[in-house]
């Protein structure tokens, strides 16, 4: 067996689902695409700023000759139900990638095991493991290594696991033989572009990160008003463009994700967290429930603000007492502002809640010191119009 063949067997043995090899020479296409996104103002604040660093793996590992691209699937064989003792209630949507244990550590551990194996075979080999937060463009490297192809949604589409994969790399100074790229294509499909609620996929293969609801759920501060209706019940992440992709139909998929990536009961399993629980969670509860997942890194207030927007969008009278309570949050203007918007939306959709919503907003305005909250409350009262008087 060649070293490359042994490496691939070993990758499966350490729990990686996909593996391929690319030369350490990213195509100029990456630089052009990143430069174009930067010029159009589409690069999110979560992405590495330095384009040179993103397209030059050699900067991370001098003498880099090859990149081993690998992935793990995060689509489980079956959904996890919510805990049986949880009451009925309104639930929020968590993107599939953040329902289980945060994948970063799991993927990094497996890549490190593979890198250690490689160094056992070739003790003089230099290696460097990258997972998500490091500069290389994961999807592009994975495409070059034959793991899949770029879909119009900008996601990497793999033949066995669709888009439901976490990606990482091992840079190495070994001169490994590259794999051929996989020549899949979207054909004339445009489902992801048609389904995206905000038009964030502005054209095939181009994403405006600031319009993407996944980004919007992760931003701090007040959510721009034009995205609030579209958020529906999203607490963290979106997934719509993945759900509609024909490559993601379950019968096409390969090995299911391991149990460590299954949805945690603490976040309601695949049904999602109860919004009331999210609103009322203490700091220790937030740490226990969300910090182990990839949905915890922006903090408790971001999730609670999103829960209020979800309640406003619910059109359900059970949301009313929760919103009235949040409107009296003593310390966080962003929570009072979201509650004010949500009361306006709920009262507008559900007229029987309008007078209670209007009364609470009027009471708030008597003493509210924060100008942004006042503005939200006044806009909400205006929206309630005749319904609230
Ligand atoms: Fe659009 Fe949602 Fe996909 Fe973002 S994640 S591009 S908002 S469908
Ligand atoms: Fe390509 Fe269609 Fe999937 Fe979009 S939904 S990535 S166009 S196959």
Short mmCIF file of C-alpha atoms and ligand atoms in Angstrom, two decimals:
data_model
loop_
_atom_site.label_atom_id
_atom_site.label_comp_id
_atom_site.label_asym_id
_atom_site.label_seq_id
_atom_site.Cartn_x
_atom_site.Cartn_y
_atom_site.Cartn_z
CA UNK A 1 0.00 0.00 0.00
CA UNK A 2 1.20 3.51 -0.69
CA UNK A 3 1.53 6.02 2.12
CA UNK A 4 -1.45 7.88 0.69
CA UNK A 5 -3.61 4.72 0.81
CA UNK A 6 -2.51 3.93 4.36
CA UNK A 7 -3.23 7.52 5.38
CA UNK A 8 -6.79 7.24 4.09
CA UNK A 9 -7.38 3.98 5.95
CA UNK A 10 -6.00 5.56 9.10
CA UNK A 11 -8.26 8.59 8.64
CA UNK A 12 -11.33 6.34 8.71
CA UNK A 13 -9.89 4.48 11.71
CA UNK A 14 -9.61 7.69 13.77
CA UNK A 15 -13.23 8.62 12.96
CA UNK A 16 -12.94 10.91 9.94
CA UNK A 17 -15.59 10.30 7.28
CA UNK A 18 -13.95 11.99 4.30
CA UNK A 19 -10.33 12.46 3.37
CA UNK A 20 -8.41 13.58 0.30
CA UNK A 21 -5.11 15.20 -0.63
CA UNK A 22 -4.45 18.50 -2.42
CA UNK A 23 -1.22 20.12 -3.50
CA UNK A 24 -0.25 23.09 -1.32
CA UNK A 25 -1.10 25.56 -4.06
CA UNK A 26 -4.52 27.18 -3.79
CA UNK A 27 -5.91 28.33 -7.14
CA UNK A 28 -5.84 32.02 -8.03
CA UNK A 29 -9.63 31.67 -8.20
CA UNK A 30 -9.70 31.84 -4.38
CA UNK A 31 -7.83 35.12 -4.30
CA UNK A 32 -10.11 36.59 -6.99
CA UNK A 33 -13.30 35.42 -5.23
CA UNK A 34 -12.16 36.72 -1.83
CA UNK A 35 -11.05 40.04 -3.31
CA UNK A 36 -14.40 40.41 -5.06
CA UNK A 37 -16.34 39.66 -1.82
CA UNK A 38 -14.22 42.16 0.08
CA UNK A 39 -14.79 44.86 -2.56
CA UNK A 40 -18.55 44.26 -2.48
CA UNK A 41 -18.64 44.42 1.32
CA UNK A 42 -19.83 40.79 1.69
CA UNK A 43 -17.09 39.49 4.03
CA UNK A 44 -18.44 38.91 7.52
CA UNK A 45 -16.62 40.14 10.58
CA UNK A 46 -16.08 36.49 11.60
CA UNK A 47 -13.78 35.79 8.65
CA UNK A 48 -10.01 36.25 8.47
CA UNK A 49 -9.28 39.72 7.00
CA UNK A 50 -5.95 38.96 5.38
CA UNK A 51 -6.57 37.45 1.98
CA UNK A 52 -2.89 36.54 1.61
CA UNK A 53 -3.08 34.43 4.76
CA UNK A 54 -6.23 32.69 3.57
CA UNK A 55 -4.78 31.63 0.22
CA UNK A 56 -1.26 30.80 1.40
CA UNK A 57 -1.20 27.67 3.58
CA UNK A 58 2.58 27.81 3.26
CA UNK A 59 2.56 30.84 5.54
CA UNK A 60 1.35 28.61 8.39
CA UNK A 61 3.83 25.83 7.69
CA UNK A 62 7.06 26.76 5.92
CA UNK A 63 7.91 24.12 3.33
CA UNK A 64 4.28 22.97 3.05
CA UNK A 65 3.93 20.58 0.10
CA UNK A 66 0.49 19.03 0.52
CA UNK A 67 -2.77 19.49 2.37
CA UNK A 68 -4.75 16.57 3.75
CA UNK A 69 -8.38 17.72 3.72
CA UNK A 70 -10.80 15.82 5.94
CA UNK A 71 -14.39 15.99 7.06
CA UNK A 72 -16.81 14.50 9.55
CA UNK A 73 -20.51 14.15 8.95
CA UNK A 74 -22.89 15.82 11.38
CA UNK A 75 -26.19 14.49 10.11
CA UNK A 76 -27.43 11.81 12.53
CA UNK A 77 -29.19 8.64 11.41
CA UNK A 78 -32.29 9.74 13.26
CA UNK A 79 -33.53 12.77 15.17
CA UNK A 80 -33.18 13.01 18.95
CA UNK A 81 -36.55 13.75 20.63
CA UNK A 82 -36.83 16.38 23.36
CA UNK A 83 -36.55 15.13 26.96
CA UNK A 84 -39.79 13.34 27.95
CA UNK A 85 -40.23 15.50 31.07
CA UNK A 86 -40.21 18.79 29.13
CA UNK A 87 -43.56 20.55 28.96
CA UNK A 88 -45.22 21.54 25.70
CA UNK A 89 -44.20 24.98 24.55
CA UNK A 90 -42.88 27.20 21.80
CA UNK A 91 -39.48 26.10 20.55
CA UNK A 92 -36.64 27.82 18.72
CA UNK A 93 -34.62 26.57 15.77
CA UNK A 94 -30.98 25.64 16.23
CA UNK A 95 -28.99 24.97 13.10
CA UNK A 96 -27.97 21.32 12.87
CA UNK A 97 -24.29 22.11 13.29
CA UNK A 98 -24.78 23.46 16.81
CA UNK A 99 -27.10 20.92 18.43
CA UNK A 100 -24.41 18.50 19.59
CA UNK A 101 -21.02 18.93 21.27
CA UNK A 102 -19.00 21.69 19.57
CA UNK A 103 -17.36 19.94 16.64
CA UNK A 104 -14.15 22.01 16.72
CA UNK A 105 -12.54 19.97 19.47
CA UNK A 106 -13.78 16.63 18.11
CA UNK A 107 -12.46 17.32 14.61
CA UNK A 108 -9.21 18.81 15.91
CA UNK A 109 -8.57 15.73 18.10
CA UNK A 110 -9.11 13.36 15.18
CA UNK A 111 -6.92 15.42 12.86
CA UNK A 112 -4.19 15.50 15.52
CA UNK A 113 -4.38 11.71 15.83
CA UNK A 114 -3.97 11.41 12.08
CA UNK A 115 -1.12 13.94 12.04
CA UNK A 116 0.63 11.99 14.83
CA UNK A 117 0.25 8.77 12.85
CA UNK A 118 1.75 10.51 9.81
CA UNK A 119 4.74 11.62 11.86
CA UNK A 120 5.21 8.08 13.16
CA UNK A 121 5.51 6.92 9.55
CA UNK A 122 7.74 9.83 8.51
CA UNK A 123 9.41 11.32 11.59
CA UNK A 124 10.91 14.19 9.58
CA UNK A 125 7.49 15.40 8.35
CA UNK A 126 6.29 18.83 9.41
CA UNK A 127 2.55 19.02 10.14
CA UNK A 128 0.06 21.71 11.12
CA UNK A 129 -3.60 21.06 11.96
CA UNK A 130 -6.28 23.63 10.99
CA UNK A 131 -9.95 23.69 12.04
CA UNK A 132 -12.32 26.47 11.01
CA UNK A 133 -10.75 29.36 12.90
CA UNK A 134 -7.48 29.13 11.00
CA UNK A 135 -7.11 31.08 7.78
CA UNK A 136 -7.24 28.50 4.93
CA UNK A 137 -10.45 28.39 2.92
CA UNK A 138 -11.65 24.96 4.10
CA UNK A 139 -14.15 24.42 1.32
CA UNK A 140 -11.74 25.33 -1.42
CA UNK A 141 -9.00 23.06 -0.09
CA UNK A 142 -11.54 20.26 0.30
CA UNK A 143 -12.72 20.75 -3.28
CA UNK A 144 -9.16 20.55 -4.60
CA UNK A 145 -8.64 17.38 -2.57
CA UNK A 146 -11.61 15.72 -4.28
CA UNK A 147 -14.00 15.78 -1.29
CA UNK A 148 -16.77 17.51 -3.22
CA UNK A 149 -17.61 20.55 -5.31
CA UNK A 150 -18.74 24.10 -4.62
CA UNK A 151 -22.51 24.43 -4.87
CA UNK A 152 -24.24 27.64 -5.91
CA UNK A 153 -25.10 28.05 -2.21
CA UNK A 154 -21.30 28.38 -1.63
CA UNK A 155 -21.44 25.20 0.49
CA UNK A 156 -19.18 22.27 -0.33
CA UNK A 157 -21.33 19.41 -1.65
CA UNK A 158 -19.95 15.94 -1.02
CA UNK A 159 -21.23 12.83 -2.83
CA UNK A 160 -21.79 10.82 0.35
CA UNK A 161 -22.79 13.37 2.99
CA UNK A 162 -24.22 16.28 1.03
CA UNK A 163 -23.36 19.56 2.73
CA UNK A 164 -23.62 18.20 6.28
CA UNK A 165 -19.89 18.03 6.95
CA UNK A 166 -17.37 19.79 9.16
CA UNK A 167 -14.06 20.37 7.42
CA UNK A 168 -10.47 20.70 8.56
CA UNK A 169 -6.96 20.18 7.21
CA UNK A 170 -3.48 18.91 7.98
CA UNK A 171 -0.76 20.88 6.24
CA UNK A 172 2.35 18.79 5.72
CA UNK A 173 5.83 19.12 4.30
CA UNK A 174 5.48 15.60 2.83
CA UNK A 175 5.19 15.41 -0.92
CA UNK A 176 1.93 13.43 -0.99
CA UNK A 177 0.27 12.63 -4.30
CA UNK A 178 -2.84 14.82 -4.81
CA UNK A 179 -6.25 13.33 -5.56
CA UNK A 180 -8.25 14.36 -8.62
CA UNK A 181 -11.11 16.80 -7.98
CA UNK A 182 -14.68 15.46 -7.96
CA UNK A 183 -16.54 16.83 -10.94
CA UNK A 184 -20.08 17.23 -9.61
CA UNK A 185 -22.30 20.11 -10.59
CA UNK A 186 -25.50 21.89 -9.57
CA UNK A 187 -26.74 21.72 -13.16
CA UNK A 188 -29.66 24.09 -13.69
CA UNK A 189 -30.89 23.80 -10.07
CA UNK A 190 -31.45 27.12 -8.28
CA UNK A 191 -33.37 25.90 -5.23
CA UNK A 192 -31.07 27.47 -2.65
CA UNK A 193 -31.17 30.86 -4.36
CA UNK A 194 -34.95 30.70 -4.64
CA UNK A 195 -35.48 29.57 -1.03
CA UNK A 196 -33.11 31.97 0.76
CA UNK A 197 -35.45 34.32 2.68
CA UNK A 198 -33.18 37.36 2.41
CA UNK A 199 -31.55 36.95 -1.00
CA UNK A 200 -28.20 36.46 0.71
CA UNK A 201 -27.00 34.25 -2.14
CA UNK A 202 -26.86 37.28 -4.39
CA UNK A 203 -25.84 35.22 -7.41
CA UNK A 204 -24.65 31.64 -7.86
CA UNK A 205 -21.53 31.06 -5.74
CA UNK A 206 -21.62 34.52 -4.10
CA UNK A 207 -22.86 35.00 -0.51
CA UNK A 208 -23.44 38.37 1.13
CA UNK A 209 -22.65 37.31 4.70
CA UNK A 210 -24.39 40.32 6.23
CA UNK A 211 -27.72 39.29 4.69
CA UNK A 212 -27.34 35.67 5.72
CA UNK A 213 -29.64 34.86 8.66
CA UNK A 214 -27.02 32.55 10.10
CA UNK A 215 -24.79 35.62 10.52
CA UNK A 216 -27.70 37.77 11.70
CA UNK A 217 -28.52 35.34 14.54
CA UNK A 218 -24.90 35.60 15.69
CA UNK A 219 -24.49 39.38 15.59
CA UNK A 220 -24.49 41.35 18.81
CA UNK A 221 -26.66 44.38 19.53
CA UNK A 222 -29.98 45.15 17.82
CA UNK A 223 -30.99 43.03 14.84
CA UNK A 224 -31.69 45.21 11.79
CA UNK A 225 -35.45 45.48 11.42
CA UNK A 226 -35.53 44.20 7.83
CA UNK A 227 -34.43 40.71 8.97
CA UNK A 228 -36.70 40.19 11.96
CA UNK A 229 -39.75 38.74 10.19
CA UNK A 230 -37.55 36.45 8.09
CA UNK A 231 -35.93 35.02 11.22
CA UNK A 232 -39.13 33.16 12.14
CA UNK A 233 -38.20 31.02 15.14
CA UNK A 234 -34.44 30.89 14.47
CA UNK A 235 -32.35 30.97 17.63
CA UNK A 236 -28.97 30.30 16.07
CA UNK A 237 -28.21 29.51 12.44
CA UNK A 238 -30.56 28.93 9.52
CA UNK A 239 -30.06 25.79 7.27
CA UNK A 240 -32.78 26.63 4.71
CA UNK A 241 -30.40 26.55 1.73
CA UNK A 242 -29.12 23.17 2.91
CA UNK A 243 -32.55 21.69 3.57
CA UNK A 244 -33.71 22.39 0.01
CA UNK A 245 -30.55 21.07 -1.67
CA UNK A 246 -31.27 17.84 -3.57
CA UNK A 247 -27.81 16.53 -2.65
CA UNK A 248 -28.93 16.50 0.98
CA UNK A 249 -31.76 14.01 0.58
CA UNK A 250 -31.17 11.34 3.19
CA UNK A 251 -31.20 8.34 0.82
CA UNK A 252 -28.10 9.76 -0.86
CA UNK A 253 -26.14 10.08 2.33
CA UNK A 254 -23.32 7.94 3.65
CA UNK A 255 -22.22 7.06 7.18
CA UNK A 256 -24.27 8.93 9.78
CA UNK A 257 -22.72 11.15 12.42
CA UNK A 258 -21.49 9.52 15.62
CA UNK A 259 -23.45 9.88 18.87
CA UNK A 260 -21.13 12.64 20.15
CA UNK A 261 -22.52 14.97 17.48
CA UNK A 262 -26.19 14.05 18.13
CA UNK A 263 -28.45 16.80 19.43
CA UNK A 264 -28.08 17.27 23.19
CA UNK A 265 -31.19 16.83 25.37
CA UNK A 266 -30.21 20.04 27.19
CA UNK A 267 -31.06 22.01 24.03
CA UNK A 268 -34.29 20.12 23.41
CA UNK A 269 -32.85 17.49 21.07
CA UNK A 270 -33.67 18.06 17.42
CA UNK A 271 -36.96 19.72 18.41
CA UNK A 272 -34.93 22.73 19.62
CA UNK A 273 -34.90 24.58 22.94
CA UNK A 274 -38.06 25.79 24.63
CA UNK A 275 -38.08 29.57 24.20
CA UNK A 276 -39.30 30.05 27.75
CA UNK A 277 -36.33 28.06 29.08
CA UNK A 278 -33.92 30.15 27.01
CA UNK A 279 -35.44 33.38 28.31
CA UNK A 280 -35.31 32.33 31.94
CA UNK A 281 -31.97 30.48 32.00
CA UNK A 282 -29.41 31.56 34.58
CA UNK A 283 -25.72 32.00 33.77
CA UNK A 284 -24.85 28.52 35.11
CA UNK A 285 -27.69 27.02 33.04
CA UNK A 286 -26.46 28.81 29.93
CA UNK A 287 -22.99 27.42 30.57
CA UNK A 288 -24.33 23.90 31.09
CA UNK A 289 -26.73 23.88 28.14
CA UNK A 290 -25.16 26.00 25.40
CA UNK A 291 -21.44 26.46 26.08
CA UNK A 292 -20.66 22.84 25.10
CA UNK A 293 -22.28 23.46 21.69
CA UNK A 294 -21.28 25.78 18.85
CA UNK A 295 -24.30 27.99 19.71
CA UNK A 296 -22.81 29.34 22.92
CA UNK A 297 -19.86 31.41 21.76
CA UNK A 298 -21.79 34.68 21.36
CA UNK A 299 -23.18 34.59 24.88
CA UNK A 300 -26.51 34.33 26.63
CA UNK A 301 -27.98 37.71 25.67
CA UNK A 302 -27.72 36.99 21.93
CA UNK A 303 -29.77 33.80 22.35
CA UNK A 304 -32.31 35.53 24.57
CA UNK A 305 -32.69 38.43 22.14
CA UNK A 306 -33.27 35.91 19.34
CA UNK A 307 -35.80 34.06 21.50
CA UNK A 308 -37.79 37.30 21.85
CA UNK A 309 -37.82 37.85 18.09
CA UNK A 310 -38.99 34.23 17.70
CA UNK A 311 -41.79 34.80 20.22
CA UNK A 312 -42.88 37.92 18.35
CA UNK A 313 -43.01 35.89 15.15
CA UNK A 314 -44.88 32.98 16.78
CA UNK A 315 -48.40 34.38 16.42
CA UNK A 316 -49.14 32.46 19.63
CA UNK A 317 -50.80 33.99 22.71
CA UNK A 318 -48.48 31.99 25.01
CA UNK A 319 -45.75 34.42 23.97
CA UNK A 320 -47.48 37.42 25.55
CA UNK A 321 -46.57 36.96 29.26
CA UNK A 322 -42.98 36.13 28.34
CA UNK A 323 -42.66 39.30 26.29
CA UNK A 324 -44.28 41.47 28.97
CA UNK A 325 -41.77 40.15 31.49
CA UNK A 326 -38.78 40.72 29.18
CA UNK A 327 -39.91 44.29 28.56
CA UNK A 328 -39.14 44.96 32.23
CA UNK A 329 -35.56 43.61 32.01
CA UNK A 330 -33.76 45.96 34.40
CA UNK A 331 -30.27 45.85 32.88
CA UNK A 332 -30.24 45.07 29.17
CA UNK A 333 -31.61 47.60 26.67
CA UNK A 334 -31.14 45.10 23.81
CA UNK A 335 -33.58 42.74 25.55
CA UNK A 336 -36.16 45.48 26.21
CA UNK A 337 -35.85 46.64 22.59
CA UNK A 338 -36.37 43.14 21.19
CA UNK A 339 -39.33 42.61 23.53
CA UNK A 340 -40.85 45.92 22.39
CA UNK A 341 -40.56 44.94 18.72
CA UNK A 342 -41.94 41.49 19.45
CA UNK A 343 -44.96 42.89 21.30
CA UNK A 344 -45.72 45.09 18.30
CA UNK A 345 -45.44 42.11 15.95
CA UNK A 346 -47.48 39.77 18.16
CA UNK A 347 -50.20 42.34 18.77
CA UNK A 348 -50.38 43.11 15.06
CA UNK A 349 -50.73 39.41 14.15
CA UNK A 350 -52.92 38.43 17.08
CA UNK A 351 -55.36 41.28 17.86
CA UNK A 352 -56.46 39.79 21.21
CA UNK A 353 -52.95 40.49 22.57
CA UNK A 354 -52.78 44.07 21.23
CA UNK A 355 -54.26 46.03 24.12
CA UNK A 356 -52.05 44.37 26.75
CA UNK A 357 -49.04 44.92 24.48
CA UNK A 358 -49.91 48.61 23.94
CA UNK A 359 -50.47 49.22 27.65
CA UNK A 360 -47.09 47.71 28.54
CA UNK A 361 -45.33 49.76 25.87
CA UNK A 362 -46.98 52.97 27.10
CA UNK A 363 -45.91 52.18 30.66
CA UNK A 364 -42.34 51.52 29.50
CA UNK A 365 -42.17 54.85 27.70
CA UNK A 366 -42.94 56.77 30.89
CA UNK A 367 -39.48 56.04 32.27
CA UNK A 368 -37.36 54.34 29.57
CA UNK A 369 -33.98 56.15 29.41
CA UNK A 370 -32.44 54.35 26.41
CA UNK A 371 -33.11 56.12 23.08
CA UNK A 372 -32.94 52.91 21.00
CA UNK A 373 -35.49 51.19 23.26
CA UNK A 374 -37.76 54.24 23.14
CA UNK A 375 -37.60 54.20 19.37
CA UNK A 376 -38.52 50.50 19.24
CA UNK A 377 -41.39 51.02 21.68
CA UNK A 378 -42.78 53.96 19.73
CA UNK A 379 -42.53 52.05 16.43
CA UNK A 380 -44.29 49.06 18.06
CA UNK A 381 -47.11 51.27 19.36
CA UNK A 382 -47.52 52.76 15.92
CA UNK A 383 -47.70 49.27 14.44
CA UNK A 384 -50.42 48.33 16.90
CA UNK A 385 -52.35 51.38 15.81
CA UNK A 386 -56.06 51.00 16.41
CA UNK A 387 -55.58 47.46 17.72
CA UNK A 388 -53.92 48.69 20.86
CA UNK A 389 -56.12 51.56 21.93
FE1 LIG B 1 -29.96 32.25 3.01
FE2 LIG B 1 -30.33 30.92 5.30
FE3 LIG B 1 -28.66 29.97 3.46
FE4 LIG B 1 -28.03 32.17 4.83
S1 LIG B 1 -28.25 30.10 5.67
S2 LIG B 1 -27.79 31.86 2.64
S3 LIG B 1 -30.09 33.13 5.04
S4 LIG B 1 -30.91 30.22 3.25
FE1 LIG B 2 -26.66 23.55 -6.11
FE2 LIG B 2 -29.31 23.27 -6.11
FE3 LIG B 2 -27.88 22.50 -3.99
FE4 LIG B 2 -28.17 25.10 -4.55
S1 LIG B 2 -29.80 23.70 -3.96
S2 LIG B 2 -26.28 24.08 -3.97
S3 LIG B 2 -28.17 25.06 -6.79
S4 LIG B 2 -27.78 21.62 -6.05
#
